[in-house]
Short mmCIF file of C-alpha atoms in Angstrom, two decimals:
data_model
loop_
_atom_site.label_atom_id
_atom_site.label_comp_id
_atom_site.label_asym_id
_atom_site.label_seq_id
_atom_site.Cartn_x
_atom_site.Cartn_y
_atom_site.Cartn_z
CA MET E 659 31.83 -14.16 -17.97
CA ALA E 660 30.29 -13.69 -14.53
CA ARG E 661 32.21 -11.55 -12.09
CA GLU E 662 33.19 -12.89 -8.69
CA GLY E 663 30.18 -12.96 -6.39
CA ASP E 664 27.61 -12.73 -9.17
CA GLU E 665 26.60 -16.40 -8.99
CA ARG E 666 25.59 -16.05 -5.38
CA GLY E 667 23.79 -12.80 -6.02
CA GLN E 668 26.44 -11.02 -3.89
CA ASP E 669 27.87 -7.59 -4.62
CA PRO E 670 31.22 -8.25 -6.45
CA GLY E 671 32.89 -5.45 -4.48
CA ARG E 672 31.90 -7.09 -1.21
CA ALA E 673 33.08 -10.51 -2.47
CA LEU E 674 36.52 -9.14 -3.39
CA TYR E 675 36.81 -7.36 -0.05
CA GLU E 676 35.93 -10.51 1.89
CA ARG E 677 38.36 -12.69 -0.14
CA LEU E 678 41.33 -10.37 0.34
CA LYS E 679 40.54 -9.97 4.03
CA ALA E 680 40.42 -13.75 4.49
CA GLU E 681 43.75 -14.18 2.66
CA ARG E 682 45.41 -11.55 4.83
CA GLU E 683 44.15 -13.13 8.05
CA ALA E 684 45.37 -16.56 6.87
CA ARG E 685 48.86 -15.18 6.21
CA GLU E 686 48.94 -13.56 9.63
CA ARG E 687 48.00 -16.84 11.33
CA THR E 688 50.72 -18.81 9.51
CA GLY E 689 53.42 -16.12 9.62
CA GLU E 690 53.55 -16.12 5.85
CA ALA E 691 55.33 -13.21 4.17
CA PRO E 692 53.16 -10.36 2.92
CA ALA E 693 51.74 -10.72 -0.55
CA PRO E 694 53.34 -8.86 -3.45
CA ALA E 695 52.56 -5.18 -3.66
CA ALA E 696 50.08 -5.70 -6.48
CA GLU E 697 47.94 -7.89 -4.24
CA ASN E 698 48.71 -6.18 -0.94
CA ARG E 699 46.76 -3.11 -1.89
CA THR E 700 44.06 -1.50 0.24
CA VAL E 701 40.56 -2.22 -0.99
CA PHE E 702 37.94 0.39 -0.29
CA TYR E 703 34.54 -1.30 -0.37
CA GLN E 704 31.72 0.93 -1.41
CA PRO E 705 28.25 -0.65 -1.41
CA LYS E 706 26.11 -0.14 -4.46
CA PRO E 707 24.09 3.06 -4.09
CA ALA E 708 20.44 2.55 -3.20
CA HIS E 709 17.96 3.20 -5.97
CA GLN E 710 16.99 6.85 -5.87
CA GLY E 711 14.41 7.03 -8.62
CA GLN E 712 14.34 8.31 -12.18
CA LEU E 713 13.56 11.93 -11.31
CA PRO E 714 16.29 14.00 -9.65
CA ILE E 715 15.39 16.10 -6.63
CA GLY E 716 14.22 19.49 -7.83
CA THR E 717 12.59 18.21 -11.03
CA GLN E 718 9.52 20.27 -11.91
CA LEU E 719 6.43 18.71 -13.45
CA ASN E 720 4.25 20.92 -15.65
CA HIS E 721 5.59 23.94 -13.71
CA ILE E 722 3.14 22.98 -10.95
CA TYR E 723 4.90 20.40 -8.77
CA GLU E 724 8.48 19.91 -7.68
CA ILE E 725 10.11 16.64 -6.60
CA ARG E 726 11.45 16.90 -3.06
CA ARG E 727 12.18 13.30 -2.02
CA TYR E 728 12.21 9.78 -3.42
CA ILE E 729 10.12 7.41 -1.30
CA ALA E 730 9.76 3.97 -2.88
CA ARG E 731 9.43 1.89 -6.01
CA GLY E 732 6.64 -0.60 -6.57
CA GLY E 733 5.02 -2.65 -9.28
CA MET E 734 3.29 0.35 -10.82
CA GLY E 735 6.07 2.90 -10.64
CA GLU E 736 7.95 5.22 -8.32
CA VAL E 737 6.59 7.35 -5.49
CA TYR E 738 8.00 10.71 -4.50
CA GLU E 739 7.21 13.41 -2.01
CA GLY E 740 6.62 16.65 -3.82
CA VAL E 741 5.30 20.13 -3.29
CA ASN E 742 2.82 22.34 -5.12
CA LEU E 743 4.93 25.34 -6.11
CA ALA E 744 2.02 27.76 -5.81
CA THR E 745 0.46 26.62 -2.51
CA GLU E 746 3.42 24.79 -0.88
CA GLU E 747 1.10 21.85 -0.21
CA ARG E 748 2.94 18.55 0.31
CA VAL E 749 1.81 15.93 -2.19
CA ALA E 750 2.56 12.36 -3.14
CA ILE E 751 3.60 11.95 -6.77
CA LYS E 752 3.41 8.55 -8.42
CA LEU E 753 5.45 8.25 -11.60
CA ILE E 754 3.89 5.54 -13.77
CA LEU E 755 6.09 2.87 -15.36
CA LYS E 756 6.77 3.68 -19.00
CA HIS E 757 5.34 0.44 -20.41
CA LEU E 758 2.07 1.13 -18.56
CA ALA E 759 1.95 4.80 -19.46
CA ASP E 760 2.57 3.99 -23.14
CA ASP E 761 -0.17 1.34 -23.30
CA PRO E 762 -3.24 3.04 -24.87
CA ASN E 763 -5.68 0.81 -22.96
CA VAL E 764 -4.03 1.42 -19.60
CA ASN E 765 -3.70 5.11 -20.35
CA ALA E 766 -7.39 5.35 -21.18
CA ILE E 767 -8.33 3.65 -17.91
CA PHE E 768 -6.06 5.98 -15.94
CA ARG E 769 -7.66 9.04 -17.47
CA LYS E 770 -11.21 7.76 -17.13
CA GLU E 771 -10.77 6.80 -13.49
CA ALA E 772 -8.90 10.02 -12.70
CA ARG E 773 -12.03 11.98 -13.57
CA THR E 774 -13.89 10.01 -10.91
CA HIS E 775 -11.11 9.92 -8.32
CA THR E 776 -10.65 13.67 -8.23
CA ARG E 777 -14.30 13.87 -7.07
CA LEU E 778 -13.72 11.53 -4.12
CA ILE E 779 -13.77 13.64 -0.98
CA HIS E 780 -13.94 11.86 2.36
CA PRO E 781 -11.75 11.92 5.51
CA ALA E 782 -11.00 8.21 5.07
CA LEU E 783 -9.77 8.58 1.47
CA ALA E 784 -6.51 10.11 0.30
CA GLN E 785 -7.66 12.85 -2.04
CA TYR E 786 -6.53 12.88 -5.65
CA ARG E 787 -5.24 16.10 -7.18
CA MET E 788 -4.58 15.24 -10.82
CA ALA E 789 -3.32 12.66 -13.30
CA THR E 790 -1.51 13.95 -16.37
CA ARG E 791 1.56 13.74 -18.61
CA GLU E 792 4.60 15.96 -18.30
CA PRO E 793 5.24 17.00 -21.93
CA THR E 794 8.95 17.83 -21.65
CA LEU E 795 9.95 14.65 -19.81
CA GLY E 796 7.30 12.51 -21.47
CA VAL E 797 6.24 10.87 -18.20
CA PHE E 798 2.76 10.14 -16.87
CA TYR E 799 2.11 10.75 -13.18
CA ILE E 800 -0.62 10.85 -10.53
CA VAL E 801 -0.74 13.38 -7.68
CA THR E 802 -2.54 12.80 -4.37
CA GLU E 803 -2.49 14.43 -0.98
CA PHE E 804 0.53 13.45 1.08
CA VAL E 805 -0.49 11.15 3.93
CA ASP E 806 2.19 11.30 6.60
CA GLY E 807 1.85 7.94 8.33
CA VAL E 808 2.75 4.28 8.44
CA SER E 809 0.95 1.53 6.59
CA LEU E 810 -1.47 -0.68 8.48
CA GLU E 811 0.70 -3.57 7.33
CA LYS E 812 3.42 -2.42 9.76
CA LEU E 813 0.95 -2.15 12.64
CA ILE E 814 -0.54 -5.64 12.38
CA GLY E 815 0.81 -7.57 15.37
CA ASP E 816 2.43 -4.45 16.80
CA LEU E 817 -0.73 -2.50 17.61
CA ILE E 818 -3.32 -4.32 19.75
CA PRO E 819 -6.64 -2.56 19.12
CA SER E 820 -9.69 -3.03 21.29
CA GLU E 821 -12.82 -4.50 19.77
CA GLY E 822 -14.35 -1.02 19.80
CA GLU E 823 -11.40 0.30 17.82
CA ILE E 824 -11.74 -2.54 15.30
CA ARG E 825 -15.40 -1.67 14.83
CA GLY E 826 -14.62 2.04 14.64
CA LEU E 827 -11.99 1.44 11.96
CA ILE E 828 -14.35 -0.75 9.94
CA ARG E 829 -16.96 2.00 10.14
CA ARG E 830 -14.53 4.73 9.06
CA LEU E 831 -13.19 2.77 6.09
CA ALA E 832 -16.63 1.48 5.09
CA GLU E 833 -17.99 5.03 5.04
CA GLY E 834 -15.10 6.14 2.85
CA LEU E 835 -15.59 3.23 0.47
CA ARG E 836 -19.34 3.88 0.37
CA ALA E 837 -18.61 7.42 -0.86
CA ALA E 838 -16.39 5.95 -3.59
CA HIS E 839 -18.89 3.28 -4.57
CA GLU E 840 -21.62 5.89 -4.95
CA LEU E 841 -19.48 7.45 -7.70
CA GLY E 842 -18.89 4.07 -9.31
CA ALA E 843 -15.30 3.68 -8.11
CA ILE E 844 -14.36 0.19 -6.90
CA HIS E 845 -10.95 0.02 -5.26
CA ARG E 846 -10.17 -3.66 -6.09
CA ASP E 847 -6.97 -3.62 -4.02
CA ILE E 848 -7.90 -3.03 -0.37
CA SER E 849 -4.93 -4.38 1.59
CA PRO E 850 -2.97 -3.34 4.70
CA ASP E 851 -0.31 -1.52 2.68
CA ASN E 852 -3.00 0.58 0.99
CA ILE E 853 -4.23 1.92 4.32
CA LEU E 854 -2.06 4.60 5.92
CA VAL E 855 -2.28 5.48 9.60
CA PRO E 856 -1.07 8.97 10.61
CA GLN E 857 0.43 9.13 14.11
CA ARG E 858 -0.35 5.39 14.43
CA ARG E 859 -3.93 6.39 15.28
CA LEU E 860 -6.55 4.18 13.66
CA GLU E 861 -9.16 6.92 13.82
CA LEU E 862 -7.10 8.87 11.24
CA ALA E 863 -6.63 5.99 8.78
CA LYS E 864 -6.87 6.73 5.05
CA ILE E 865 -7.24 4.49 2.02
CA ILE E 866 -4.83 5.13 -0.86
CA ASP E 867 -4.32 3.83 -4.43
CA PHE E 868 -7.81 3.76 -5.87
CA GLY E 869 -8.27 1.69 -9.01
CA ILE E 870 -4.67 1.92 -10.16
CA ALA E 871 -2.94 -0.56 -12.45
CA LYS E 872 -0.02 -2.44 -10.94
CA ASP E 873 2.40 -5.21 -11.72
CA VAL E 874 1.37 -8.66 -12.90
CA GLN E 875 3.61 -10.50 -10.41
CA ALA E 876 1.55 -12.96 -8.40
CA THR E 877 2.93 -11.81 -5.04
CA ALA E 878 1.79 -8.21 -5.40
CA ALA E 879 -0.23 -8.44 -8.52
CA THR E 880 -2.65 -6.24 -10.33
CA ILE E 881 -4.03 -5.95 -13.79
CA VAL E 882 -6.46 -3.22 -14.71
CA GLY E 883 -10.03 -3.62 -15.88
CA ASN E 884 -12.20 -6.57 -14.92
CA THR E 885 -9.37 -9.09 -14.80
CA PHE E 886 -7.27 -9.96 -11.77
CA ALA E 887 -6.38 -6.91 -9.73
CA GLY E 888 -5.11 -6.71 -6.19
CA LYS E 889 -2.74 -8.23 -3.64
CA LEU E 890 -2.95 -12.01 -3.78
CA ASN E 891 -3.57 -12.43 -0.06
CA TYR E 892 -6.47 -9.97 0.14
CA VAL E 893 -8.45 -10.16 -3.09
CA ALA E 894 -11.97 -11.55 -3.40
CA PRO E 895 -12.82 -14.89 -5.05
CA GLU E 896 -14.44 -13.23 -8.05
CA GLN E 897 -11.14 -11.53 -8.86
CA PHE E 898 -9.72 -14.98 -9.60
CA GLY E 899 -12.56 -15.75 -11.99
CA ASP E 900 -15.00 -17.47 -9.62
CA PHE E 901 -18.68 -16.50 -9.54
CA GLY E 902 -18.69 -15.02 -13.02
CA ARG E 903 -15.95 -12.45 -12.33
CA GLU E 904 -18.62 -10.05 -11.10
CA ILE E 905 -16.77 -7.11 -9.52
CA GLY E 906 -18.64 -4.59 -7.39
CA PRO E 907 -18.87 -3.04 -3.91
CA TRP E 908 -19.01 -6.58 -2.47
CA THR E 909 -15.47 -7.10 -3.80
CA ASP E 910 -14.08 -4.33 -1.58
CA ILE E 911 -16.19 -5.68 1.32
CA TYR E 912 -14.43 -9.05 1.10
CA SER E 913 -10.96 -7.49 1.00
CA LEU E 914 -11.80 -5.14 3.87
CA GLY E 915 -12.93 -8.17 5.87
CA LEU E 916 -9.60 -9.93 5.35
CA VAL E 917 -7.68 -6.80 6.38
CA MET E 918 -9.73 -6.41 9.55
CA VAL E 919 -9.37 -10.10 10.47
CA SER E 920 -5.60 -9.69 10.12
CA LEU E 921 -5.62 -6.69 12.45
CA ALA E 922 -7.96 -8.35 14.94
CA GLN E 923 -5.95 -11.58 15.22
CA GLY E 924 -2.57 -9.83 15.24
CA ARG E 925 -1.10 -11.46 12.15
CA PRO E 926 -1.82 -11.43 8.41
CA VAL E 927 -4.34 -13.94 7.13
CA ASN E 928 -2.82 -16.74 5.08
CA MET E 929 -5.00 -17.05 2.00
CA GLY E 930 -2.49 -18.86 -0.20
CA GLN E 931 0.90 -18.25 -1.77
CA THR E 932 -0.07 -19.34 -5.27
CA LEU E 933 -3.14 -18.73 -7.42
CA VAL E 934 -4.29 -22.33 -6.95
CA GLU E 935 -3.94 -22.12 -3.16
CA ALA E 936 -5.65 -18.75 -3.11
CA VAL E 937 -8.70 -20.03 -4.99
CA ASP E 938 -8.93 -23.22 -2.87
CA ARG E 939 -8.69 -21.40 0.47
CA ARG E 940 -11.40 -18.94 -0.46
CA ARG E 941 -13.70 -21.75 -1.52
CA ALA E 942 -13.00 -23.51 1.80
CA GLY E 943 -13.83 -20.38 3.81
CA VAL E 944 -11.79 -18.06 6.01
CA ASP E 945 -10.68 -19.33 9.43
CA LEU E 946 -12.17 -17.00 12.06
CA SER E 947 -11.24 -19.09 15.11
CA GLU E 948 -8.74 -16.52 16.41
CA VAL E 949 -11.19 -13.64 16.19
CA SER E 950 -13.46 -12.56 19.04
CA PRO E 951 -16.77 -14.49 18.92
CA THR E 952 -18.69 -11.22 18.90
CA LEU E 953 -16.93 -10.18 15.68
CA GLN E 954 -17.29 -13.51 13.93
CA PRO E 955 -20.86 -13.02 12.60
CA LEU E 956 -19.90 -9.70 11.01
CA PHE E 957 -16.76 -11.13 9.41
CA ALA E 958 -18.59 -14.27 8.28
CA ARG E 959 -20.99 -12.13 6.18
CA MET E 960 -18.18 -9.92 4.86
CA LEU E 961 -16.16 -12.98 3.86
CA ALA E 962 -18.78 -15.25 2.28
CA ALA E 963 -17.10 -16.77 -0.78
CA ASP E 964 -20.20 -16.38 -2.93
CA PRO E 965 -20.87 -12.65 -3.50
CA ARG E 966 -24.61 -13.37 -3.40
CA GLU E 967 -24.27 -14.45 0.25
CA ARG E 968 -22.02 -11.54 1.18
CA PHE E 969 -23.01 -8.02 2.22
CA ARG E 970 -23.75 -6.36 -1.11
CA SER E 971 -23.05 -2.77 -0.12
CA MET E 972 -21.18 -0.77 2.49
CA ASP E 973 -24.58 0.41 3.73
CA GLU E 974 -25.30 -3.18 4.75
CA VAL E 975 -21.94 -3.39 6.56
CA LEU E 976 -22.70 -0.15 8.40
CA ASP E 977 -26.20 -1.34 9.27
CA ALA E 978 -24.74 -4.53 10.74
CA LEU E 979 -22.34 -2.52 12.87
CA GLY E 980 -25.20 -0.36 14.10
CA ARG E 981 -27.43 -3.31 14.94
CA ASP E 982 -24.72 -5.08 16.97
CA VAL E 983 -25.35 -3.02 20.11
CA ASP E 984 -24.10 -5.53 22.71
CA VAL E 985 -20.46 -4.76 22.06
CA TRP E 986 -20.69 -1.48 20.18
CA VAL E 987 -22.40 0.48 22.95
CA ASP E 988 -19.92 -0.71 25.57
CA THR E 989 -16.79 0.16 23.63
CA ALA E 990 -17.71 2.90 21.17
CA PRO E 991 -17.85 5.96 23.48
CA GLN E 992 -14.17 5.88 24.41
CA PHE E 993 -13.24 5.40 20.75
CA SER E 994 -15.61 8.12 19.57
CA GLU E 995 -14.07 10.69 21.91
CA THR E 996 -10.65 10.16 20.40
CA TRP E 997 -12.23 10.09 16.99
CA SER E 998 -13.89 13.46 17.20
CA ALA E 999 -10.79 15.06 18.68
CA ALA E 1000 -8.67 13.55 15.92
CA ALA E 1001 -11.06 14.60 13.19
CA ARG E 1002 -10.34 18.23 14.00
CA GLU E 1003 -6.65 17.58 13.36
CA THR E 1004 -6.94 15.88 9.99
CA THR E 1005 -6.66 19.06 7.92
CA VAL E 1006 -3.27 20.77 7.96
CA PRO E 1007 -3.29 24.38 6.74
CA PRO E 1008 -1.21 24.91 3.58
CA SER E 1009 0.89 27.44 5.46
CA ALA E 1010 1.95 24.93 8.10
CA PRO E 1011 5.73 24.34 8.11
CA VAL E 1012 6.91 21.30 6.15
CA GLU E 1013 8.80 18.97 8.43
CA PRO E 1014 10.73 15.78 7.63
CA ALA E 1015 8.63 12.62 7.79
CA PRO E 1016 10.90 9.72 8.78
CA GLU E 1017 8.07 7.19 8.66
CA ALA E 1018 6.25 8.69 5.70
CA ALA E 1019 4.70 5.96 3.62
CA ALA E 1020 2.88 8.15 1.15
CA ALA E 1021 0.93 6.05 -1.31
CA GLU E 1022 3.36 3.13 -1.57
CA ALA E 1023 3.50 1.70 -4.93
#
């Protein structure tokens, strides 16, 4: 039998509190005698505790890392802030959902891609440390550097970047993705929530979550391998099965284009809420009417529905940025000055004091 409040999806404790409060106020208005003692009791409402993760604070993993703080839960698992016990380096620890970790196929993909991801070293990429199983707890987890920043998703519409900053950010992320593509790593899930921005400074942006399996829910979906993988609003047409399902660097180019259009126009692109809508809108072409005319040719090539008509590599994207001198030369110097100053601040010495990160969005699941 359902408890009071369950049918409406309301916390039963809250429902009981509200009912008794309403009855008391009704009696006061009518002058009715107090209810019997059994009903006239004080009700202390205590909200349900927020989810705090499977691993208690202080849990050690392989005697190398220690859990310091629960951050979030996503389709793939839970994310924690941790610390390397030997070096005191802050890290992000992603605990993989048990049904994924126990799947031999998924596990094999994790391990294979981890060997590549630990070789990815670029200022625009969150660096991987390791992916392994904790034998005592029987859990599988991934460790990356801790990126102390907010997701680009939270900055869209809030931050108003100049055209030079848009171009500078495209260049930074394209260079990082080029480094990954050269090692054979295709992200497949470039989206605003997979780009973290330390200090809200675009010149420090980093891409997280390379090639990781996620949930199969359509709203934030991912499946590993060559099948559908990525956020519904930002994936490329070939990820839905169009154009022979051919996944490659051009796939990340399309997703990067959608992310940059969202940032440039100040609101997320609307590429469909269902799989049918998503396929149809990509076939129809992306609306670029709210983007600066000088950016439209670049985005049009990044967002061609047919991969054969799209830029095929990040080198081609970078070449196009370099050739477009009319706008780039006018706006780049100011951006580059901040960029070079910021680049010197990207590496934090291991001995630096660890301070609380109220906006930390380390590798959201």
